[in-house]
Short mmCIF file of C-alpha atoms and ligand atoms in Angstrom, two decimals:
data_model
loop_
_atom_site.label_atom_id
_atom_site.label_comp_id
_atom_site.label_asym_id
_atom_site.label_seq_id
_atom_site.Cartn_x
_atom_site.Cartn_y
_atom_site.Cartn_z
CA MET A 1 123.60 -87.10 211.54
CA TYR A 2 120.09 -88.30 210.93
CA SER A 3 118.76 -86.31 213.91
CA GLN A 4 120.73 -83.15 212.79
CA VAL A 5 119.02 -83.34 209.36
CA LYS A 6 115.66 -83.86 211.04
CA VAL A 7 116.11 -80.83 213.30
CA LEU A 8 117.26 -78.71 210.34
CA ALA A 9 114.30 -79.83 208.18
CA GLY A 10 111.90 -79.26 211.08
CA GLY A 11 113.33 -75.72 211.50
CA LEU A 12 112.99 -75.00 207.77
CA VAL A 13 109.36 -76.10 207.86
CA HIS A 14 108.67 -73.28 210.43
CA ILE A 15 110.14 -70.48 208.25
CA PRO A 16 106.95 -69.93 206.11
CA VAL A 17 104.90 -69.89 209.32
CA ILE A 18 107.22 -67.24 210.84
CA ILE A 19 107.12 -65.16 207.61
CA GLY A 20 103.30 -65.44 207.55
CA VAL A 21 103.00 -64.24 211.15
CA PHE A 22 105.45 -61.39 210.37
CA TYR A 23 103.33 -60.20 207.37
CA LEU A 24 100.13 -60.46 209.41
CA VAL A 25 101.59 -58.28 212.18
CA GLN A 26 102.94 -55.77 209.62
CA THR A 27 99.60 -55.50 207.78
CA LEU A 28 97.74 -54.91 211.05
CA PHE A 29 100.29 -52.26 212.07
CA ASN A 30 100.04 -50.47 208.67
CA LYS A 31 96.25 -50.36 208.86
CA ARG A 32 96.38 -48.76 212.30
CA ALA A 33 99.05 -46.31 211.12
CA LEU A 34 96.92 -45.36 208.09
CA LYS A 35 93.85 -44.83 210.26
CA PHE A 36 95.87 -42.64 212.62
CA SER A 37 97.23 -40.53 209.77
CA VAL A 38 93.74 -40.11 208.19
CA ASP A 39 92.31 -39.10 211.58
CA ASN A 40 95.17 -36.72 212.05
CA LYS A 41 94.71 -35.17 208.57
CA SER A 42 90.98 -34.66 209.05
CA GLN A 43 91.66 -33.09 212.43
CA LYS A 44 94.14 -30.71 210.81
CA LEU A 45 91.59 -29.88 208.08
CA ASP A 46 88.89 -29.31 210.71
CA SER A 47 91.15 -26.98 212.62
CA LYS A 48 92.00 -25.16 209.36
CA VAL A 49 88.31 -24.69 208.55
CA SER A 50 87.53 -23.58 212.08
CA SER A 51 90.43 -21.14 211.95
CA ILE A 52 88.88 -19.59 208.81
CA LYS A 53 85.49 -19.42 210.53
CA ALA A 54 86.94 -18.25 213.82
CA GLU A 55 86.43 -14.67 214.87
CA PRO A 56 89.56 -12.50 215.04
CA LYS A 57 91.24 -12.84 218.40
CA LYS A 58 90.00 -10.17 220.71
CA VAL A 59 92.16 -7.27 221.74
CA SER A 60 91.21 -5.59 224.94
CA VAL A 61 91.32 -1.80 224.83
CA SER A 62 92.86 -1.58 228.27
CA ASN A 63 95.56 -4.12 227.49
CA PRO A 64 98.01 -2.92 224.82
CA ALA A 65 100.11 -6.07 225.23
CA ALA A 66 97.26 -8.28 224.08
CA PRO A 67 97.88 -11.53 222.16
CA LYS A 68 98.67 -11.29 218.46
CA PRO A 69 95.35 -11.08 216.59
CA VAL A 70 94.44 -13.32 213.67
CA LYS A 71 92.69 -11.63 210.77
CA LYS A 72 89.53 -13.20 209.46
CA LYS A 73 90.09 -14.34 205.88
CA HIS A 74 86.54 -14.07 204.49
CA ALA A 75 87.50 -16.70 201.94
CA ASP A 76 83.88 -17.15 200.87
CA VAL A 77 83.29 -13.48 199.95
CA PRO A 78 82.95 -13.01 196.15
CA VAL A 79 85.50 -10.79 194.39
CA ASN A 80 86.17 -9.75 190.78
CA ILE A 81 83.48 -11.86 189.15
CA TYR A 82 83.57 -9.22 186.40
CA ARG A 83 86.73 -7.35 185.36
CA PRO A 84 87.16 -4.20 183.23
CA LYS A 85 87.94 -6.14 180.01
CA THR A 86 84.81 -8.25 180.33
CA PRO A 87 82.31 -6.21 182.38
CA TYR A 88 78.70 -7.14 182.99
CA GLU A 89 76.19 -4.90 181.19
CA GLY A 90 73.49 -4.21 183.77
CA THR A 91 70.22 -2.45 183.05
CA VAL A 92 69.26 0.62 185.08
CA ILE A 93 66.05 -0.07 187.00
CA GLU A 94 65.70 3.26 188.76
CA ASN A 95 67.62 6.48 189.33
CA TYR A 96 66.20 9.11 191.67
CA SER A 97 67.37 12.03 193.78
CA LEU A 98 67.88 11.41 197.50
CA LEU A 99 67.82 15.13 198.30
CA LYS A 100 65.10 17.42 199.61
CA GLU A 101 64.20 20.91 198.52
CA GLY A 102 67.04 23.35 199.34
CA ALA A 103 69.81 20.72 199.40
CA ILE A 104 73.28 21.35 198.03
CA GLY A 105 74.40 19.48 194.91
CA ARG A 106 73.10 16.28 193.42
CA VAL A 107 73.00 12.84 195.10
CA ASN A 108 71.13 9.94 193.49
CA HIS A 109 70.09 6.40 194.40
CA ILE A 110 70.64 4.16 191.38
CA THR A 111 69.64 0.51 191.02
CA PHE A 112 70.88 -1.98 188.41
CA ASP A 113 69.39 -5.29 187.38
CA LEU A 114 71.83 -8.19 187.80
CA LYS A 115 69.53 -11.06 186.94
CA ASP A 116 71.03 -11.75 183.49
CA SER A 117 74.60 -11.89 184.78
CA ASP A 118 76.25 -15.24 184.07
CA PRO A 119 78.25 -16.01 186.16
CA PHE A 120 75.91 -14.37 188.65
CA LEU A 121 77.21 -11.10 190.08
CA ASN A 122 76.62 -11.65 193.78
CA TYR A 123 78.03 -9.52 196.60
CA VAL A 124 77.77 -8.95 200.33
CA GLU A 125 77.18 -5.83 202.43
CA GLY A 126 80.22 -3.54 202.62
CA GLN A 127 81.62 -4.32 199.15
CA SER A 128 81.95 -1.98 196.16
CA ILE A 129 81.40 -2.31 192.43
CA GLY A 130 83.20 -0.65 189.54
CA ILE A 131 81.45 1.42 186.86
CA LEU A 132 82.93 2.03 183.41
CA PRO A 133 81.45 5.29 182.15
CA SER A 134 80.66 5.43 178.45
CA GLY A 135 82.82 7.60 176.20
CA GLU A 136 86.53 8.33 175.98
CA ASP A 137 89.05 10.40 177.90
CA SER A 138 91.07 13.30 176.43
CA ASN A 139 93.57 10.77 174.96
CA GLY A 140 90.84 8.96 173.04
CA LYS A 141 91.02 5.98 175.41
CA PRO A 142 87.95 4.43 177.09
CA HIS A 143 87.33 5.92 180.52
CA LYS A 144 88.79 4.00 183.45
CA LEU A 145 86.50 2.47 186.04
CA ARG A 146 85.42 4.27 189.19
CA LEU A 147 84.50 2.46 192.38
CA TYR A 148 81.22 2.95 194.25
CA SER A 149 80.22 1.50 197.61
CA ILE A 150 77.21 -0.77 197.39
CA ALA A 151 74.21 0.74 199.20
CA SER A 152 71.96 -2.34 199.09
CA THR A 153 72.10 -5.61 200.98
CA ARG A 154 72.87 -8.83 199.11
CA HIS A 155 69.09 -9.23 198.74
CA GLY A 156 68.78 -5.92 196.91
CA ASP A 157 66.16 -3.25 197.45
CA ASN A 158 63.44 -5.56 196.06
CA PHE A 159 64.56 -8.44 198.36
CA GLU A 160 64.83 -10.73 195.34
CA GLY A 161 68.60 -10.94 195.35
CA ASN A 162 69.04 -9.81 191.76
CA THR A 163 69.82 -6.07 191.95
CA VAL A 164 72.52 -3.75 193.26
CA SER A 165 72.07 -0.12 194.35
CA LEU A 166 74.48 2.80 194.64
CA CYS A 167 74.38 6.22 196.28
CA VAL A 168 76.23 8.68 194.02
CA ARG A 169 77.11 12.35 194.46
CA GLN A 170 77.83 14.25 191.28
CA LEU A 171 81.34 15.69 191.53
CA GLN A 172 81.31 19.36 190.61
CA TYR A 173 84.00 21.96 191.10
CA GLU A 174 85.08 25.30 189.73
CA LYS A 175 88.28 25.70 187.73
CA ASP A 176 89.39 28.94 186.07
CA GLY A 177 85.84 30.25 186.34
CA GLU A 178 84.41 27.15 184.70
CA THR A 179 82.22 24.45 186.33
CA ILE A 180 83.77 21.01 185.87
CA ASN A 181 81.54 17.95 186.16
CA GLY A 182 83.04 14.62 187.21
CA VAL A 183 82.97 12.10 184.35
CA CYS A 184 81.53 9.00 186.00
CA SER A 185 79.42 10.60 188.72
CA THR A 186 77.71 12.82 186.12
CA TYR A 187 77.23 9.84 183.79
CA LEU A 188 75.59 7.91 186.67
CA CYS A 189 73.39 10.75 187.86
CA ASP A 190 72.15 11.26 184.27
CA ILE A 191 71.42 7.64 183.24
CA LYS A 192 67.81 6.58 182.77
CA PRO A 193 65.88 3.38 183.51
CA GLY A 194 66.49 0.94 180.65
CA ASP A 195 70.03 2.21 179.95
CA LYS A 196 72.85 -0.35 179.95
CA VAL A 197 75.84 0.22 182.22
CA LYS A 198 79.17 -1.62 182.35
CA ILE A 199 79.71 -3.03 185.83
CA THR A 200 82.76 -4.77 187.36
CA GLY A 201 83.45 -6.42 190.69
CA PRO A 202 82.41 -6.87 193.36
CA VAL A 203 85.53 -5.82 195.28
CA GLY A 204 86.57 -5.12 198.85
CA LYS A 205 86.75 -7.00 202.13
CA GLU A 206 87.60 -4.05 204.38
CA MET A 207 84.04 -3.03 205.26
CA LEU A 208 82.41 -6.40 205.87
CA LEU A 209 80.11 -6.84 208.86
CA PRO A 210 81.04 -9.33 211.58
CA ASP A 211 78.95 -12.52 211.69
CA GLU A 212 78.06 -12.22 215.37
CA GLU A 213 74.50 -11.09 216.01
CA ASP A 214 75.51 -9.51 219.32
CA SER A 215 78.30 -7.31 217.89
CA ASN A 216 78.11 -3.52 218.25
CA ILE A 217 78.52 -1.41 215.13
CA VAL A 218 79.69 2.21 215.27
CA MET A 219 79.35 3.99 211.92
CA LEU A 220 81.02 7.31 211.03
CA ALA A 221 79.79 8.58 207.66
CA THR A 222 80.00 11.79 205.67
CA GLY A 223 77.83 12.31 202.57
CA THR A 224 77.74 9.27 200.29
CA GLY A 225 79.85 7.44 202.89
CA ILE A 226 76.40 6.44 204.15
CA ALA A 227 76.14 3.87 201.30
CA PRO A 228 77.59 0.81 203.12
CA MET A 229 75.96 1.94 206.39
CA ARG A 230 72.57 1.97 204.69
CA ALA A 231 73.15 -1.66 203.68
CA TYR A 232 74.21 -2.59 207.26
CA LEU A 233 71.17 -0.87 208.77
CA ARG A 234 68.80 -2.56 206.34
CA ARG A 235 70.38 -5.89 207.25
CA MET A 236 69.85 -5.12 210.94
CA PHE A 237 66.45 -3.44 211.03
CA GLU A 238 64.46 -3.75 207.78
CA ALA A 239 61.66 -6.26 208.43
CA THR A 240 61.60 -8.11 205.08
CA GLU A 241 65.38 -8.11 204.89
CA LYS A 242 65.57 -9.68 208.38
CA GLU A 243 63.19 -12.44 207.31
CA LYS A 244 65.40 -13.12 204.30
CA ASN A 245 68.79 -12.96 205.96
CA ASN A 246 68.04 -14.95 209.09
CA TRP A 247 70.46 -12.68 210.99
CA ASN A 248 68.91 -11.41 214.19
CA PHE A 249 71.00 -8.40 215.18
CA LYS A 250 71.02 -8.06 218.96
CA GLY A 251 73.82 -5.51 219.48
CA LYS A 252 73.90 -1.74 219.40
CA ALA A 253 74.27 0.21 216.15
CA TRP A 254 75.35 3.86 216.42
CA LEU A 255 75.37 5.99 213.29
CA PHE A 256 77.19 9.35 213.16
CA MET A 257 76.13 11.08 209.95
CA GLY A 258 77.63 14.26 208.50
CA ALA A 259 75.72 16.32 205.91
CA PRO A 260 75.92 20.00 204.91
CA LYS A 261 72.18 20.69 205.37
CA SER A 262 69.14 18.85 206.75
CA ALA A 263 67.88 18.60 203.19
CA ASN A 264 71.07 16.66 202.35
CA LEU A 265 70.46 13.91 204.95
CA LEU A 266 70.28 10.64 203.02
CA TYR A 267 67.78 7.81 203.71
CA GLU A 268 66.50 9.87 206.66
CA GLU A 269 62.94 8.42 206.72
CA ASP A 270 64.27 4.85 206.87
CA PHE A 271 66.61 5.70 209.73
CA GLN A 272 63.81 7.44 211.66
CA ARG A 273 61.68 4.31 211.24
CA TYR A 274 64.50 2.11 212.56
CA LEU A 275 64.82 4.48 215.53
CA SER A 276 61.18 4.11 216.44
CA ASP A 277 61.15 0.33 215.78
CA TYR A 278 64.43 -0.43 217.59
CA PRO A 279 65.04 2.30 220.20
CA ASP A 280 67.27 0.00 222.28
CA ASN A 281 69.44 -1.10 219.37
CA PHE A 282 69.85 1.99 217.22
CA LYS A 283 71.32 5.38 217.99
CA TYR A 284 71.54 8.12 215.38
CA THR A 285 73.68 11.26 215.81
CA LYS A 286 73.75 13.91 213.09
CA ALA A 287 76.23 16.68 212.34
CA ILE A 288 74.67 19.23 209.99
CA SER A 289 77.72 21.27 209.12
CA ARG A 290 76.07 24.38 207.67
CA GLU A 291 73.16 24.58 210.11
CA GLU A 292 74.90 23.74 213.39
CA GLN A 293 78.04 25.02 215.07
CA ASN A 294 80.68 23.22 217.10
CA VAL A 295 81.90 24.55 220.47
CA LYS A 296 84.50 26.68 218.71
CA GLY A 297 81.83 28.32 216.55
CA GLY A 298 82.93 26.44 213.42
CA ARG A 299 81.02 24.03 211.19
CA MET A 300 79.63 21.02 213.04
CA TYR A 301 81.40 17.87 211.79
CA ILE A 302 80.99 14.27 212.92
CA GLN A 303 84.31 14.44 214.79
CA ASP A 304 82.75 17.17 217.00
CA ARG A 305 79.88 14.80 217.75
CA VAL A 306 82.38 12.02 218.47
CA LEU A 307 84.04 14.27 221.06
CA GLU A 308 80.71 15.12 222.66
CA SER A 309 80.02 11.40 223.05
CA ALA A 310 83.56 10.39 223.98
CA ASN A 311 82.67 8.58 227.20
CA GLU A 312 79.84 6.50 225.87
CA LEU A 313 81.71 5.76 222.66
CA PHE A 314 84.84 4.56 224.43
CA LYS A 315 82.80 2.39 226.76
CA MET A 316 81.55 0.69 223.59
CA ILE A 317 85.04 0.44 222.10
CA GLU A 318 86.30 -1.22 225.27
CA ASN A 319 83.85 -4.00 224.51
CA GLU A 320 85.65 -6.42 222.20
CA LYS A 321 82.41 -7.03 220.30
CA THR A 322 82.44 -3.45 218.97
CA HIS A 323 83.47 -2.67 215.38
CA ILE A 324 83.97 0.85 214.01
CA TYR A 325 83.35 1.75 210.36
CA LEU A 326 84.47 4.98 208.70
CA CYS A 327 83.30 5.88 205.19
CA GLY A 328 83.15 9.02 203.06
CA LEU A 329 85.45 11.99 202.61
CA LYS A 330 89.15 11.24 202.97
CA GLY A 331 89.46 14.66 204.59
CA MET A 332 87.58 13.51 207.68
CA GLU A 333 90.27 11.00 208.71
CA PRO A 334 92.63 13.46 210.50
CA GLY A 335 89.65 15.09 212.26
CA ILE A 336 88.33 11.72 213.45
CA ASP A 337 91.83 10.74 214.59
CA GLU A 338 92.17 13.97 216.55
CA ALA A 339 88.78 13.49 218.18
CA MET A 340 89.55 9.87 219.06
CA THR A 341 92.91 10.94 220.52
CA LYS A 342 91.20 13.45 222.81
CA ALA A 343 88.38 11.06 223.68
CA ALA A 344 90.90 8.30 224.48
CA GLU A 345 92.97 10.67 226.64
CA GLU A 346 89.91 11.36 228.78
CA LYS A 347 89.83 7.63 229.51
CA GLY A 348 93.60 7.48 230.12
CA LEU A 349 94.15 5.63 226.83
CA ASN A 350 96.55 6.25 223.97
CA TRP A 351 94.75 6.32 220.61
CA SER A 352 97.92 5.98 218.52
CA GLU A 353 98.56 2.64 220.25
CA LEU A 354 94.96 1.61 220.36
CA ARG A 355 93.99 2.21 216.74
CA PRO A 356 96.53 -0.24 215.23
CA GLN A 357 95.38 -2.83 217.76
CA LEU A 358 91.78 -2.39 216.76
CA LYS A 359 92.82 -2.58 213.11
CA LYS A 360 94.77 -5.80 213.67
CA ALA A 361 91.85 -7.28 215.54
CA GLY A 362 89.65 -6.54 212.49
CA ARG A 363 87.53 -4.05 214.42
CA TRP A 364 88.57 -0.76 212.74
CA HIS A 365 87.30 -0.47 209.15
CA VAL A 366 88.06 2.50 206.90
CA GLU A 367 87.00 3.29 203.33
CA THR A 368 87.48 6.92 202.40
CA TYR A 369 87.88 8.58 199.00
P1 FAD B 1 86.49 12.59 187.67
O1 FAD B 1 86.06 13.06 186.36
O2 FAD B 1 87.32 11.37 187.71
O3 FAD B 1 87.20 13.75 188.42
C1 FAD B 1 87.90 13.52 189.58
C2 FAD B 1 89.16 14.31 189.53
O4 FAD B 1 88.83 15.69 189.48
C3 FAD B 1 90.03 14.16 190.75
O5 FAD B 1 90.87 13.05 190.63
C4 FAD B 1 90.77 15.45 190.78
O6 FAD B 1 91.88 15.37 189.93
C5 FAD B 1 89.80 16.42 190.19
N1 FAD B 1 89.13 17.20 191.22
C6 FAD B 1 88.19 16.78 192.06
N2 FAD B 1 87.76 17.77 192.86
C7 FAD B 1 88.48 18.84 192.51
C8 FAD B 1 88.51 20.17 192.97
N3 FAD B 1 87.71 20.59 193.96
N4 FAD B 1 89.37 21.01 192.39
C9 FAD B 1 90.18 20.62 191.39
N5 FAD B 1 90.19 19.38 190.91
C10 FAD B 1 89.35 18.49 191.46
N6 FAD B 1 81.50 8.20 195.19
C11 FAD B 1 80.15 8.32 195.42
O7 FAD B 1 79.53 9.27 194.97
N7 FAD B 1 79.49 7.34 196.10
C12 FAD B 1 80.12 6.25 196.62
O8 FAD B 1 79.48 5.40 197.24
C13 FAD B 1 81.51 6.12 196.38
N8 FAD B 1 82.17 5.05 196.83
C14 FAD B 1 83.52 4.93 196.62
C15 FAD B 1 84.17 3.81 197.11
C16 FAD B 1 85.52 3.67 196.92
C17 FAD B 1 86.23 2.45 197.46
C18 FAD B 1 86.24 4.67 196.21
C19 FAD B 1 87.72 4.54 195.98
C20 FAD B 1 85.59 5.76 195.70
C21 FAD B 1 84.22 5.91 195.89
N9 FAD B 1 83.52 7.01 195.38
C22 FAD B 1 82.18 7.14 195.64
C23 FAD B 1 84.20 8.04 194.54
C24 FAD B 1 84.08 7.65 193.06
O9 FAD B 1 84.83 6.50 192.80
C25 FAD B 1 84.60 8.72 192.10
O10 FAD B 1 85.90 9.06 192.47
C26 FAD B 1 83.75 9.97 192.11
O11 FAD B 1 82.42 9.68 191.70
C27 FAD B 1 84.34 10.99 191.11
O12 FAD B 1 84.46 10.39 189.88
P2 FAD B 1 84.18 11.22 188.53
O13 FAD B 1 84.47 10.32 187.39
O14 FAD B 1 82.84 11.82 188.58
O15 FAD B 1 85.23 12.37 188.63
P1 A2P B 2 80.96 21.10 204.67
O1 A2P B 2 80.81 20.78 203.21
O2 A2P B 2 79.86 21.97 205.16
O3 A2P B 2 82.31 21.66 205.01
P2 A2P B 2 78.40 15.96 201.20
O4 A2P B 2 79.22 14.88 200.60
O5 A2P B 2 76.93 15.73 201.01
O6 A2P B 2 78.85 17.31 200.83
O7 A2P B 2 78.60 15.82 202.79
C1 A2P B 2 79.86 15.82 203.35
C2 A2P B 2 79.76 16.36 204.75
O8 A2P B 2 81.04 16.22 205.39
C3 A2P B 2 79.46 17.83 204.78
O9 A2P B 2 78.68 18.15 205.89
C4 A2P B 2 80.82 18.46 204.89
O10 A2P B 2 80.81 19.74 205.47
C5 A2P B 2 81.47 17.49 205.84
N1 A2P B 2 82.93 17.63 205.82
C6 A2P B 2 83.72 18.32 204.99
N2 A2P B 2 85.01 18.23 205.33
C7 A2P B 2 85.04 17.46 206.43
C8 A2P B 2 86.09 17.02 207.29
N3 A2P B 2 87.36 17.34 207.05
N4 A2P B 2 85.76 16.26 208.34
C9 A2P B 2 84.49 15.93 208.58
N5 A2P B 2 83.45 16.31 207.82
C10 A2P B 2 83.73 17.08 206.76
#
């Protein structure tokens, strides 16, 4: 009896020791589990961040059954800092004609001061801003905003990072024997330095440049469609801009530019300078519709030039580092499509299959109006 009690008491004495050991083991296990889950979470976060930064998956031109592409999100690109109800009132710094003697119509380069914007109206190359023209429409309501592609780099024409520039053609057409002037384009072409203008935006992620310095950029522009291309080319080849942006473009840039007359070519002197400074990186092909003829004897359009260069162009497109940008008249889209179809056929490729692949891979960029 005595020894039974002793054994029982002795056993009871060990219980706190067993419980203590149990808690110690559990605490150690929990700490390890917590560390594992934190490591795991940070790994997941890292992979999320790297998937945002990652380039779109490449789609090979010759392989229609390529892996599903992932579209770049451009999460850090500013949008809608200013909206129509609360626009920023920018001051016009300059407004001058881009045309030479004998040109058709009216096309101006207009720069606005952004330095007083708070929050600051920043933007990147390839975006657009909205302009609210002064005055009212025929219903007595304030005019709605019109979008304009930004023609300057994020550093602005003065390289100080506090201006934005546009390239605007005045819309003019005849109706019932009367000349009609577009509301906003006329307002913009007429404004003077010192005037205040209501600005919204920036908007748009369709026309952004890739980050890679060794990408190739094919640009197809008609008229004011040159605006974003001018910003790209400044970013690539303008000396002071290059110092500022720390982006050393090493690829090939090929601009196809459509204008009605030589006198209508926009930013021509700058492009000629880039040609002589960077002959290995810049190619410039013009289609002067009312001075040159295509093989059929019709007006020379950029799609005719695309066809002439089909082989070289498609060699570039086969390279997964090549991006194509289309900007300007909506009417050029079917013509470009037709030319690309023919050009692709010559290489044994099917453009109607290829184009959606390029689009999905984030390599086909269109902004027409
Ligand atoms: P409005 O007074 O608005 O008149 C336009 C209207 O006139 C049309 O909707 C149509 O109903 C009518 N119309 C037009 N032509 C004719 C015709 N021939 N016959 C009969 N009716 C006609 N423009 C630029 O100059 N530069 C740019 O960089 C630029 N970028 C743009 C970017 C984007 C994303 C978009 C969507 C548009 C861009 N535009 C650009 C076009 C710009 O937004 C305006 O549409 C253009 O300036 C005309 O506006 P408006 O107010 O002068 O014309
Ligand atoms: P055109 O007007 O001679 O027919 P801008 O905006 O300065 O007028 O320049 C636009 C250029 O685009 C002009 O050379 C114009 O030619 C040309 N263009 C007009 N329609 C088309 C089209 N459907 N495809 C390609 N280019 C076009």
